[in-house]
Coordinates of C-alpha atoms in Angstrom, one line a residue:
Chain A
X1 CA -55.5 34.7 16.2
X2 CA -56.5 31.2 17.1
X3 CA -55.9 31.5 21.0
X4 CA -58.5 34.3 21.0
X5 CA -61.3 31.8 19.9
X6 CA -63.8 30.9 22.4
X7 CA -63.4 27.6 23.7
X8 CA -66.3 25.2 23.3
X9 CA -68.6 25.6 25.9
X10 CA -68.0 28.7 28.4
X11 CA -69.3 26.5 31.4
X12 CA -67.2 23.5 32.1
X13 CA -69.2 20.3 33.1
X14 CA -68.6 19.0 36.8
X15 CA -66.7 22.0 37.6
X16 CA -66.3 23.4 41.1
X17 CA -68.5 26.4 41.7
X18 CA -65.5 29.0 42.0
X19 CA -63.9 27.6 38.8
X20 CA -67.0 27.9 36.7
X21 CA -67.3 31.5 37.8
X22 CA -63.8 32.4 36.9
X23 CA -64.2 30.7 33.5
X24 CA -67.5 32.4 32.6
X25 CA -66.2 35.7 33.5
X26 CA -62.8 34.9 31.7
X27 CA -64.6 33.9 28.5
X28 CA -66.9 36.9 28.8
X29 CA -64.0 39.1 29.0
X30 CA -62.1 37.3 26.3
X31 CA -65.0 37.7 24.0
X32 CA -65.2 41.4 24.5
X33 CA -61.4 41.7 23.7
X34 CA -61.9 39.5 20.7
X35 CA -64.5 41.8 19.4
X36 CA -62.9 45.0 20.2
X37 CA -59.7 43.6 18.4
X38 CA -61.7 42.4 15.4
X39 CA -63.4 45.8 15.3
X40 CA -60.2 47.5 15.4
X41 CA -61.3 50.7 15.9
X42 CA -62.2 50.8 19.7
X43 CA -59.3 49.0 21.0
X44 CA -56.2 51.4 21.2
X45 CA -53.3 50.1 19.5
X46 CA -51.2 49.8 22.7
X47 CA -53.8 47.7 24.3
X48 CA -53.7 45.4 21.2
X49 CA -49.8 45.4 21.7
X50 CA -49.9 44.4 25.4
X51 CA -51.4 41.2 24.1
X52 CA -49.9 40.6 21.0
X53 CA -46.2 41.1 22.2
X54 CA -46.8 37.7 24.2
X55 CA -45.7 35.8 21.0
X56 CA -42.7 37.0 18.9
X57 CA -44.5 39.2 16.8
X58 CA -44.5 40.4 13.2
X59 CA -45.9 43.7 11.7
X60 CA -47.6 44.6 8.8
X61 CA -46.7 47.7 6.6
X62 CA -48.9 50.0 8.8
X63 CA -47.4 48.7 11.9
X64 CA -50.3 46.3 12.8
X65 CA -49.0 43.3 14.6
X66 CA -49.9 39.8 13.5
X67 CA -49.5 36.8 15.4
X68 CA -47.0 34.2 14.0
X69 CA -49.8 31.3 14.0
X70 CA -51.4 33.6 11.4
X71 CA -48.3 34.1 9.4
X72 CA -47.7 30.3 9.4
X73 CA -51.2 29.8 7.9
X74 CA -50.5 32.3 5.0
X75 CA -48.6 30.1 3.0
X76 CA -51.2 27.1 2.9
X77 CA -53.8 29.8 1.8
X78 CA -51.4 30.6 -0.8
X79 CA -51.0 27.0 -1.9
X80 CA -54.7 26.4 -2.0
X81 CA -55.4 29.5 -4.0
X82 CA -52.7 28.6 -6.4
X83 CA -54.5 25.2 -7.2
X84 CA -57.9 27.1 -7.5
X85 CA -56.3 29.2 -10.0
X86 CA -54.8 26.3 -11.9
X87 CA -58.4 25.0 -11.9
X88 CA -59.4 28.5 -13.5
X89 CA -61.8 29.1 -10.2
X90 CA -62.4 33.0 -10.5
X91 CA -64.2 33.3 -6.9
X92 CA -64.8 31.5 -3.9
X93 CA -66.5 32.1 -0.7
X94 CA -64.9 31.8 2.7
X95 CA -67.3 29.0 3.2
X96 CA -66.1 26.9 0.5
X97 CA -62.4 27.8 1.0
X98 CA -63.0 26.6 4.7
X99 CA -64.3 23.1 3.6
X100 CA -61.5 22.8 1.1
X101 CA -59.1 23.8 3.6
X102 CA -60.6 22.3 6.8
X103 CA -60.4 25.1 9.0
X104 CA -63.5 27.4 9.9
X105 CA -64.8 30.2 7.7
X106 CA -64.4 32.5 10.5
X107 CA -60.7 31.6 10.8
X108 CA -60.1 32.5 7.3
X109 CA -62.0 35.8 7.6
X110 CA -60.0 36.5 10.8
X111 CA -56.8 35.9 9.2
X112 CA -57.3 37.8 6.3
X113 CA -58.8 40.6 7.9
X114 CA -55.4 41.2 9.6
X115 CA -54.3 42.5 6.1
X116 CA -57.2 44.3 5.2
X117 CA -60.0 41.7 4.2
X118 CA -59.7 41.3 0.6
X119 CA -63.2 39.9 0.6
X120 CA -66.7 41.1 -0.2
X121 CA -69.9 40.4 1.4
X122 CA -71.9 38.3 -0.9
X123 CA -69.3 37.8 -3.4
X124 CA -66.6 36.0 -1.4
X125 CA -62.9 36.3 -2.6
X126 CA -61.6 36.9 -6.1
X127 CA -59.0 34.0 -6.4
X128 CA -56.6 35.9 -8.4
X129 CA -56.5 38.7 -6.4
X130 CA -56.4 37.1 -3.2
X131 CA -53.5 34.9 -4.6
X132 CA -51.6 38.0 -5.6
X133 CA -52.0 39.9 -2.3
X134 CA -51.1 37.0 -0.3
X135 CA -48.2 36.8 -2.4
X136 CA -47.1 40.2 -2.0
X137 CA -47.6 39.8 1.9
X138 CA -45.3 37.0 1.7
X139 CA -42.6 38.9 -0.1
X140 CA -43.1 36.4 -3.5
X141 CA -43.7 39.2 -5.7
X142 CA -39.9 39.8 -5.7
X143 CA -37.1 37.6 -6.4
X144 CA -35.1 36.3 -3.2
X145 CA -31.9 35.0 -4.2
X146 CA -30.7 31.9 -2.4
X147 CA -27.7 30.0 -1.6
X148 CA -27.2 26.5 -0.3
X149 CA -24.2 25.9 2.2
X150 CA -24.0 22.2 2.0
X151 CA -24.3 20.2 -1.3
X152 CA -25.3 16.9 0.1
X153 CA -28.5 15.0 -0.8
X154 CA -30.3 17.5 1.2
X155 CA -28.9 20.5 -0.3
X156 CA -29.5 19.0 -3.6
X157 CA -33.1 18.2 -2.8
X158 CA -33.5 21.9 -2.0
X159 CA -32.0 22.7 -5.3
X160 CA -33.9 20.4 -7.4
X161 CA -37.4 21.6 -5.6
X162 CA -39.4 23.1 -8.6
X163 CA -41.8 24.8 -6.1
X164 CA -39.3 27.1 -4.9
X165 CA -38.7 28.5 -8.1
X166 CA -42.2 29.3 -9.2
X167 CA -42.7 31.2 -5.8
X168 CA -39.6 33.7 -6.4
X169 CA -37.0 31.8 -4.6
X170 CA -33.9 31.4 -7.2
X171 CA -31.1 29.3 -6.0
X172 CA -28.1 30.6 -7.4
X173 CA -25.4 28.6 -5.9
X174 CA -24.5 25.7 -3.7
X175 CA -21.3 25.7 -1.6
X176 CA -19.5 22.6 -0.3
X177 CA -15.9 21.7 1.3
X178 CA -16.1 18.3 -0.6
X179 CA -13.9 18.7 -3.8
X180 CA -16.0 15.7 -5.3
X181 CA -19.0 18.0 -5.3
X182 CA -17.4 21.0 -6.5
X183 CA -17.8 21.9 -10.0
X184 CA -20.9 19.7 -10.3
X185 CA -24.2 21.2 -11.4
X186 CA -27.6 20.7 -9.9
X187 CA -30.5 21.7 -12.2
X188 CA -27.9 24.1 -13.9
X189 CA -27.0 25.6 -10.6
X190 CA -23.3 25.1 -9.6
X191 CA -21.6 23.8 -6.6
X192 CA -18.7 26.2 -5.6
X193 CA -16.1 25.7 -3.0
X194 CA -17.0 27.0 0.1
X195 CA -13.8 29.1 0.2
X196 CA -15.1 31.2 -2.8
X197 CA -18.1 32.5 -0.8
X198 CA -16.8 35.8 0.1
X199 CA -16.1 36.7 -3.6
X200 CA -19.4 35.0 -4.5
X201 CA -21.4 37.5 -2.0
X202 CA -19.4 40.5 -3.4
X203 CA -20.9 39.8 -6.9
X204 CA -24.3 38.4 -6.0
X205 CA -27.2 39.9 -4.0
X206 CA -28.4 36.8 -1.6
X207 CA -31.3 37.3 0.6
X208 CA -31.4 33.9 2.1
X209 CA -28.7 31.2 3.1
X210 CA -30.1 27.6 3.5
X211 CA -27.7 25.6 5.6
X212 CA -27.8 21.9 4.9
X213 CA -24.6 20.9 6.7
X214 CA -23.8 19.1 10.0
X215 CA -24.8 20.7 13.3
X216 CA -21.0 20.8 14.2
X217 CA -20.0 23.2 11.5
X218 CA -23.4 25.2 11.3
X219 CA -22.8 27.9 13.7
X220 CA -19.2 28.8 12.7
X221 CA -20.6 29.0 8.9
X222 CA -23.4 30.9 9.9
X223 CA -21.3 33.6 11.9
X224 CA -19.1 33.9 8.8
X225 CA -22.0 34.7 6.6
X226 CA -23.7 37.0 9.0
X227 CA -20.5 38.9 8.9
X228 CA -20.5 39.1 5.1
X229 CA -24.1 40.5 5.4
X230 CA -26.5 37.6 5.3
X231 CA -29.4 38.3 7.1
X232 CA -31.9 35.4 6.8
X233 CA -31.0 31.8 7.2
X234 CA -33.1 28.7 6.7
X235 CA -31.3 26.4 9.0
X236 CA -31.6 22.4 8.5
X237 CA -28.5 21.9 10.9
X238 CA -29.6 20.4 14.2
X239 CA -28.4 23.2 16.3
X240 CA -29.9 26.4 17.4
X241 CA -27.9 29.5 15.7
X242 CA -27.1 32.1 18.2
X243 CA -27.0 35.1 16.1
X244 CA -27.5 38.9 16.3
X245 CA -31.0 40.3 16.8
X246 CA -31.4 41.5 13.3
X247 CA -30.6 38.1 11.7
X248 CA -33.7 36.0 11.0
X249 CA -33.6 32.3 11.3
X250 CA -36.2 29.7 10.2
X251 CA -35.5 26.2 11.5
X252 CA -36.3 23.0 10.0
X253 CA -35.3 20.3 12.6
X254 CA -36.0 17.3 11.0
X255 CA -35.1 14.8 14.0
X256 CA -37.5 17.1 16.1
X257 CA -40.1 16.7 13.6
X258 CA -40.1 12.7 13.6
X259 CA -39.9 12.6 17.3
X260 CA -43.0 14.7 17.5
X261 CA -44.5 12.0 15.2
X262 CA -43.2 9.2 17.7
X263 CA -44.7 10.9 20.6
X264 CA -48.2 11.1 18.9
X265 CA -47.9 7.4 18.0
X266 CA -46.9 6.1 21.3
X267 CA -49.2 8.4 23.6
X268 CA -51.9 7.1 21.5
X269 CA -51.7 3.6 22.4
Chain B
X1 CA -48.7 26.4 27.9
X2 CA -47.4 29.7 26.6
X3 CA -50.7 31.4 25.9
X4 CA -51.4 31.3 29.5
X5 CA -48.2 33.6 30.1
X6 CA -49.0 36.7 31.6
X7 CA -48.4 39.5 28.9
X8 CA -45.8 42.0 30.1
X9 CA -47.5 45.1 31.9
X10 CA -51.1 44.3 32.7
X11 CA -52.0 48.0 32.3
X12 CA -51.6 49.0 28.8
X13 CA -50.3 52.5 28.5
X14 CA -52.4 55.3 26.6
X15 CA -55.3 52.8 26.6
X16 CA -59.1 53.9 27.0
X17 CA -60.5 53.7 30.2
X18 CA -63.0 50.8 29.2
X19 CA -60.3 48.9 27.6
X20 CA -57.9 49.1 30.6
X21 CA -60.5 48.0 32.9
X22 CA -61.1 44.8 30.7
X23 CA -57.5 44.2 30.4
X24 CA -56.9 44.2 33.9
X25 CA -59.8 42.0 34.9
X26 CA -58.9 39.8 32.0
X27 CA -55.2 39.4 33.3
X28 CA -56.5 38.9 37.0
X29 CA -58.5 36.2 36.0
X30 CA -56.0 34.8 33.8
X31 CA -53.4 34.7 36.5
X32 CA -56.1 32.9 38.7
X33 CA -56.4 30.2 36.0
X34 CA -52.8 29.9 35.5
X35 CA -52.1 29.3 39.1
X36 CA -55.1 26.6 39.2
X37 CA -53.9 24.8 36.3
X38 CA -50.4 24.6 37.7
X39 CA -51.3 23.6 41.1
X40 CA -53.4 21.1 39.4
X41 CA -55.4 19.9 42.3
X42 CA -58.1 22.5 42.8
X43 CA -59.1 23.0 39.3
X44 CA -61.3 20.2 38.2
X45 CA -60.2 18.0 35.1
X46 CA -63.1 19.1 33.1
X47 CA -62.0 22.7 33.7
X48 CA -58.7 22.1 32.5
X49 CA -60.3 20.1 29.3
X50 CA -62.5 23.2 28.4
X51 CA -59.4 25.4 28.0
X52 CA -57.1 22.6 26.5
X53 CA -59.1 21.2 23.8
X54 CA -59.0 24.4 22.0
X55 CA -55.8 23.0 20.5
X56 CA -55.4 19.4 18.9
X57 CA -54.7 17.5 22.2
X58 CA -52.4 15.0 23.5
X59 CA -52.7 12.9 26.4
X60 CA -50.2 11.4 29.2
X61 CA -50.7 8.0 30.1
X62 CA -52.7 8.9 33.0
X63 CA -55.1 10.8 30.7
X64 CA -53.6 14.1 31.4
X65 CA -54.1 16.5 28.6
X66 CA -50.8 18.1 27.1
X67 CA -50.8 21.1 24.9
X68 CA -49.1 20.6 21.6
X69 CA -46.8 23.4 21.9
X70 CA -45.1 21.7 25.1
X71 CA -45.0 18.4 23.1
X72 CA -43.1 20.4 20.3
X73 CA -40.7 21.5 23.0
X74 CA -39.5 18.2 24.3
X75 CA -37.4 17.0 21.1
X76 CA -35.4 20.2 21.8
X77 CA -34.9 19.4 25.6
X78 CA -33.9 15.9 24.6
X79 CA -31.4 17.2 21.8
X80 CA -29.8 19.7 24.8
X81 CA -29.6 16.8 27.3
X82 CA -27.9 14.6 24.8
X83 CA -25.2 17.4 24.4
X84 CA -24.9 17.8 28.3
X85 CA -24.5 13.8 28.5
X86 CA -22.0 13.7 25.8
X87 CA -20.1 16.3 28.0
X88 CA -20.4 14.0 31.2
X89 CA -22.6 16.4 32.8
X90 CA -24.2 14.7 35.8
X91 CA -26.9 17.4 36.8
X92 CA -28.3 20.7 35.8
X93 CA -30.5 23.2 37.4
X94 CA -33.4 24.5 35.7
X95 CA -31.9 27.9 35.5
X96 CA -28.6 26.8 33.8
X97 CA -30.8 24.8 31.5
X98 CA -32.8 27.6 30.8
X99 CA -29.8 30.0 30.1
X100 CA -28.3 27.4 27.4
X101 CA -31.8 26.9 25.8
X102 CA -32.5 30.6 25.9
X103 CA -36.2 29.9 27.6
X104 CA -37.1 31.0 30.9
X105 CA -36.7 28.6 34.0
X106 CA -40.1 28.7 34.7
X107 CA -41.2 27.3 31.3
X108 CA -38.8 24.3 31.8
X109 CA -40.3 23.5 35.2
X110 CA -44.0 24.0 33.9
X111 CA -43.1 21.8 30.8
X112 CA -41.6 18.9 32.7
X113 CA -44.4 19.2 35.5
X114 CA -46.8 18.1 32.9
X115 CA -45.1 14.7 33.1
X116 CA -44.3 14.6 36.7
X117 CA -41.4 17.1 37.1
X118 CA -38.2 14.8 37.5
X119 CA -36.4 17.7 39.4
X120 CA -35.7 18.1 42.7
X121 CA -35.6 21.2 44.6
X122 CA -32.1 22.2 45.4
X123 CA -30.8 19.5 43.4
X124 CA -32.1 20.3 39.9
X125 CA -32.3 17.7 37.2
X126 CA -30.3 14.5 36.9
X127 CA -29.2 14.5 33.3
X128 CA -29.1 11.0 32.2
X129 CA -32.4 10.4 34.3
X130 CA -34.2 13.4 32.5
X131 CA -32.7 12.4 29.3
X132 CA -34.1 8.7 29.5
X133 CA -37.6 9.9 30.7
X134 CA -38.1 12.4 28.1
X135 CA -36.9 9.7 25.7
X136 CA -39.5 7.4 27.0
X137 CA -42.3 10.2 26.7
X138 CA -41.3 10.5 23.1
X139 CA -41.6 6.9 22.2
X140 CA -37.5 6.8 21.5
X141 CA -36.9 3.8 23.9
X142 CA -38.3 1.5 21.2
X143 CA -37.2 1.0 17.8
X144 CA -39.4 2.5 15.3
X145 CA -39.3 0.9 11.8
X146 CA -39.4 3.6 9.2
X147 CA -39.8 3.4 5.3
X148 CA -39.1 6.0 2.7
X149 CA -41.7 6.3 -0.2
X150 CA -39.6 8.3 -2.9
X151 CA -35.9 7.6 -3.0
X152 CA -34.9 11.0 -4.6
X153 CA -32.6 13.5 -3.2
X154 CA -34.6 14.0 -0.1
X155 CA -35.5 10.3 0.6
X156 CA -31.6 9.6 0.3
X157 CA -31.0 12.6 2.5
X158 CA -33.2 11.2 5.1
X159 CA -31.9 7.5 4.9
X160 CA -28.5 9.0 5.3
X161 CA -29.3 11.1 8.4
X162 CA -27.2 9.4 11.4
X163 CA -29.2 11.4 13.7
X164 CA -32.5 9.2 13.1
X165 CA -30.6 6.0 14.0
X166 CA -29.3 7.2 17.0
X167 CA -32.8 7.8 18.1
X168 CA -34.4 4.6 17.5
X169 CA -35.8 5.4 14.0
X170 CA -34.7 2.5 11.6
X171 CA -34.9 2.9 8.1
X172 CA -35.6 -0.3 6.6
X173 CA -36.4 0.3 3.1
X174 CA -36.6 3.0 0.5
X175 CA -39.3 2.5 -2.5
X176 CA -39.4 4.3 -5.8
X177 CA -40.8 3.8 -9.1
X178 CA -37.8 4.8 -11.2
X179 CA -36.0 1.4 -12.3
X180 CA -32.6 3.3 -12.3
X181 CA -33.1 3.9 -8.4
X182 CA -34.3 0.4 -7.5
X183 CA -31.7 -2.0 -6.5
X184 CA -29.5 0.8 -5.4
X185 CA -28.5 1.0 -1.5
X186 CA -28.3 4.0 0.7
X187 CA -26.4 3.6 3.6
X188 CA -26.8 -0.1 3.6
X189 CA -30.8 0.5 3.1
X190 CA -32.2 -1.1 -0.3
X191 CA -34.3 0.7 -2.9
X192 CA -37.2 -1.7 -3.8
X193 CA -39.7 -1.2 -6.4
X194 CA -42.8 0.5 -5.2
X195 CA -44.9 -2.6 -6.5
X196 CA -43.3 -4.8 -3.8
X197 CA -44.8 -2.5 -0.8
X198 CA -47.4 -4.8 -0.1
X199 CA -45.2 -8.0 0.2
X200 CA -42.7 -6.0 1.9
X201 CA -45.3 -5.0 4.6
X202 CA -46.2 -8.6 5.1
X203 CA -42.7 -9.5 6.2
X204 CA -41.9 -6.3 8.2
X205 CA -43.6 -4.4 11.0
X206 CA -43.4 -0.7 10.0
X207 CA -44.3 2.1 12.3
X208 CA -43.7 5.2 10.0
X209 CA -44.0 6.0 6.3
X210 CA -42.0 9.0 5.0
X211 CA -43.5 10.3 1.9
X212 CA -40.9 12.1 -0.4
X213 CA -42.7 12.0 -3.5
X214 CA -44.5 14.6 -5.6
X215 CA -47.6 16.1 -4.3
X216 CA -49.6 14.8 -7.2
X217 CA -48.9 11.0 -6.2
X218 CA -48.6 11.4 -2.4
X219 CA -52.3 11.2 -1.7
X220 CA -52.9 7.9 -3.8
X221 CA -50.0 6.0 -2.2
X222 CA -50.9 7.3 1.5
X223 CA -54.5 5.8 0.9
X224 CA -52.7 2.6 -0.3
X225 CA -50.2 2.7 2.8
X226 CA -53.2 3.4 5.1
X227 CA -55.3 0.3 3.8
X228 CA -51.9 -1.8 4.2
X229 CA -52.0 -0.8 7.8
X230 CA -49.4 2.1 7.9
X231 CA -51.1 4.6 10.8
X232 CA -48.2 7.1 10.8
X233 CA -47.1 9.5 7.8
X234 CA -44.3 11.8 7.9
X235 CA -45.4 14.0 4.9
X236 CA -42.9 16.0 2.8
X237 CA -45.2 16.2 -0.2
X238 CA -46.7 19.7 -0.7
X239 CA -50.5 18.4 0.1
X240 CA -52.6 17.9 2.8
X241 CA -53.1 14.3 3.3
X242 CA -56.9 13.6 4.0
X243 CA -57.0 10.3 5.7
X244 CA -59.1 8.6 8.5
X245 CA -58.7 10.1 11.8
X246 CA -57.0 7.1 13.5
X247 CA -54.2 8.1 11.0
X248 CA -51.3 10.5 12.3
X249 CA -49.8 12.9 10.0
X250 CA -46.8 15.0 10.7
X251 CA -46.0 17.6 7.9
X252 CA -42.8 19.2 6.7
X253 CA -43.7 21.7 4.1
X254 CA -40.7 23.0 3.0
X255 CA -42.1 25.6 0.6
X256 CA -44.2 27.1 3.4
X257 CA -41.3 27.1 5.7
X258 CA -39.3 29.4 3.4
X259 CA -42.5 31.4 2.5
X260 CA -42.5 32.3 6.3
X261 CA -38.9 33.2 6.3
X262 CA -39.6 35.4 3.3
X263 CA -42.6 37.1 5.0
X264 CA -40.3 37.9 8.1
X265 CA -37.5 39.4 5.9
X266 CA -39.9 41.6 4.0
X267 CA -42.1 42.5 6.8
X268 CA -39.1 44.0 8.5
X269 CA -37.8 46.2 6.1

């Protein structure tokens, strides 16, 4: 809940009287609300909701609403914990973890408190336990079958990525229209003709479809897949997929990412 | 400045008296601050800064501080405007643009006002002008030379992406340690031995290095490149690069992206 963090000094320097007053009062109220949200017991759920629904939300199993910025940070915690596990680290304090990850210890505590905490005063976190718990929150304790639509370089790169395997994402098929690619295998995974999608989906339970095909074709294919029951898309095509509300889309827009980088380069100079 | 948007009803239903009071007052103050930030004239820059520095900032040429969430949205505007241009649309209202892009018209106006507006009351936006201006803000009016370190599937996928070309990103070389890849060309771009990096950089001006190599090697190569003068990295390796403060890093962490998707799938059910 980063946006609840108190910004530096409450009193802006060289500020007009009226503005300073507003800022101070605003910050005081913000602190009260932060504390109450953190305590979790005094503030009623509906009040929490009013704030939280500002930002496309996610919920925990108990119905608690978690900000998407927190969710985005969980995989990073998970990565650091997996490295600690590899190095046989048994426990870690939020302070040490914060130094490693370059975030504040209070942010770590705040983030994890959303899910019940996992830490113990004076002990810190048990690495393996925390790793497993975050894994469960992210749904990595189950196998998620993935198909990749588009067996070009990008599709093949995804199929070759061993990091996905080790996190329970099992790529079970690539699909393409190009007859030269059909029949090939990438790390043991076959490339099928895209026309066989429907029969493939009858035989296999698929959780996620990754779309690594041109923007011009992505929407049509996504619609067909959604009709066949796919409810989650990992979209690399440079288009916004307009699908029904019960379908989840996670975009990786590479051109937008490099443009953001370019902005940061050129706005600096 | 999404976090300044007023959240739904100011008065939470079924809320304890004390909390409702705080929320109402908080929302009133927030509204005042939003209005003053939007007016831009009454609130002093330092007050604006106090809030804005909460979130790794970017500045316009006039030193105005722009929130990174606004920056992240610019490439998307740029993409929609490029489509409008292709369809020979001359002008568009913020309302029409908002319907197309599925964001509010007020967000569009607010975002663009950060850079001076570009629109005219009653006319809307001139598509070509706005496209060019956003392009300039993103630094796309210049050619940005890019090298790719790692000529595997992902590196080749980036080299094959025509979208980058058309936005001024010119890929001028791929580098790899694998002798079987060295000497190959991808869309006319040669794969060089990674040992020739230093001499290559003496002869070519390179703005961005894309890292599509294993995490275990990324930090070492990034350090070497930074020593050779590279100031911007587009990092696909699953590590956080720890480089000096004047170096810009834009991460594309694919495993984290699919984990976020997984969270959204499993927290729904």
